[in-house]
Short mmCIF file of C-alpha atoms in Angstrom, two decimals:
data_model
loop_
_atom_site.label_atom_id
_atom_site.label_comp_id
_atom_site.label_asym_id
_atom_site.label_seq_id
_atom_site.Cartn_x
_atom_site.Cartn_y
_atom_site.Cartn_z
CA UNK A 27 13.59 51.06 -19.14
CA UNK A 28 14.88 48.05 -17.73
CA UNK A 29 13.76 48.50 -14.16
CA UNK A 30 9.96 49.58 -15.83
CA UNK A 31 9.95 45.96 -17.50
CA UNK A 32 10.94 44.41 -14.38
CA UNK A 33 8.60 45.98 -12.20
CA UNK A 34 5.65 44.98 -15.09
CA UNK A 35 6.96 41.57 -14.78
CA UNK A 36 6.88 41.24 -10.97
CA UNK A 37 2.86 43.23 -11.06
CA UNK A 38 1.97 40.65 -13.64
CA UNK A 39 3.01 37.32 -11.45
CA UNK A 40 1.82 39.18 -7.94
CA UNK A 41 -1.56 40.62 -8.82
CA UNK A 42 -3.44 36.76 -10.16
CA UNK A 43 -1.63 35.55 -6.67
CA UNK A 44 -2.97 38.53 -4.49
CA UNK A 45 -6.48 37.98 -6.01
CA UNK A 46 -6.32 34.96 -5.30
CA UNK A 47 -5.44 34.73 -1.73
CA UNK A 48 -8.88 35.33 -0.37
CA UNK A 49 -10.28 31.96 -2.33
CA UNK A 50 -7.48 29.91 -1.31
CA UNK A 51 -8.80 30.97 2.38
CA UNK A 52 -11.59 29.61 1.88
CA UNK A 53 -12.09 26.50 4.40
CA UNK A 54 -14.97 23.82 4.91
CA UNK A 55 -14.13 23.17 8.69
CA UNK A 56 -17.19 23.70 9.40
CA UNK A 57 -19.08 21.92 7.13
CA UNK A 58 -20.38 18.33 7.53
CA UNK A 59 -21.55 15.63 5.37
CA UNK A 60 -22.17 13.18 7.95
CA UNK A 61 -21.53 10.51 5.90
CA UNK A 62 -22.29 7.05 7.34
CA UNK A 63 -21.69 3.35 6.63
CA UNK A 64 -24.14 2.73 3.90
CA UNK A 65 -23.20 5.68 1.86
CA UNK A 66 -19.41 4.45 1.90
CA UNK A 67 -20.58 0.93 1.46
CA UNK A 68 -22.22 2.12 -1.78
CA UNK A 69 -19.34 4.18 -3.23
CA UNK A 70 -17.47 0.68 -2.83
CA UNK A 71 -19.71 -0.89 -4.88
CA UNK A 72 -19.59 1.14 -7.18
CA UNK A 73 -15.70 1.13 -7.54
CA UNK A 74 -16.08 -2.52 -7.52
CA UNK A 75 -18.23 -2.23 -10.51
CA UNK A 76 -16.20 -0.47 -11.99
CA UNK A 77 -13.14 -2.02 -11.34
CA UNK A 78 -14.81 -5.16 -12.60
CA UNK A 79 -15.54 -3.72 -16.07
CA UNK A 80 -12.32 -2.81 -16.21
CA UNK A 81 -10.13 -5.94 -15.95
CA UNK A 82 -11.98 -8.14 -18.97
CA UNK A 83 -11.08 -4.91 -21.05
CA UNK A 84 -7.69 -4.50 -20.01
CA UNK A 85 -7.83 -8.49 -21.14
CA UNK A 86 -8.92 -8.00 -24.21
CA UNK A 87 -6.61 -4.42 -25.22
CA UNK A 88 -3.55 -6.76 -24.01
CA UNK A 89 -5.12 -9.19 -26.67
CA UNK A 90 -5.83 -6.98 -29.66
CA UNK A 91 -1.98 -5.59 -29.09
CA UNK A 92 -0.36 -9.29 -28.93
CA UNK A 93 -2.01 -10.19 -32.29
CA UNK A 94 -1.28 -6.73 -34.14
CA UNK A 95 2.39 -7.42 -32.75
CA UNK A 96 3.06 -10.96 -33.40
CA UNK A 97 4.58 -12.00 -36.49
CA UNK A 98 1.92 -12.98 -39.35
CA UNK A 99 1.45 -16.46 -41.29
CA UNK A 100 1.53 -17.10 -44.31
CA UNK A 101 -0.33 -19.62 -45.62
CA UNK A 102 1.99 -21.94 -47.91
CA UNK A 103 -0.09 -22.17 -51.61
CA UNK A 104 -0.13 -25.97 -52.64
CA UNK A 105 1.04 -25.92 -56.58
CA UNK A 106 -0.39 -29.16 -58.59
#
């Protein structure tokens, strides 16, 4: 019985693996983009863009979390 559970055990982490051999073949050698200059000039850009948007956000999140963390005033009431 115990041998039986062990074998299911082994069949169940081999078989996905086995099927799975023939994709993980699968190469792009011999495919080309032929990417040039402008097209890698543009993805900068865009990261730049990005990266842009990013930083006055980060700003402001570093903001919003200093004011929720510092202590709070209290205004002192003036009795007459």
């Amino acid at each position: 019985m115990k041998s039986s559970a062990l074998k299911a055990l082994i069949l169940t982490a081999v078989l996905p693996l086995a099927s799975a051999s023939s994709a993980l073949a699968a190469s792009t050698a011999g495919r080309t983009d032929h990417s040039g200059l402008l097209v890698w000039a543009f993805l900068g850009f865009c990261a730049l863009i990005v990266v842009a948007q990013l930083v006055p956000a980060l700003l402001v999140m570093f903001g919003i979390v200093k004011a929720v963390a510092s202590p709070k005033e209290t205004a002192a009431v003036k009795q007459h």
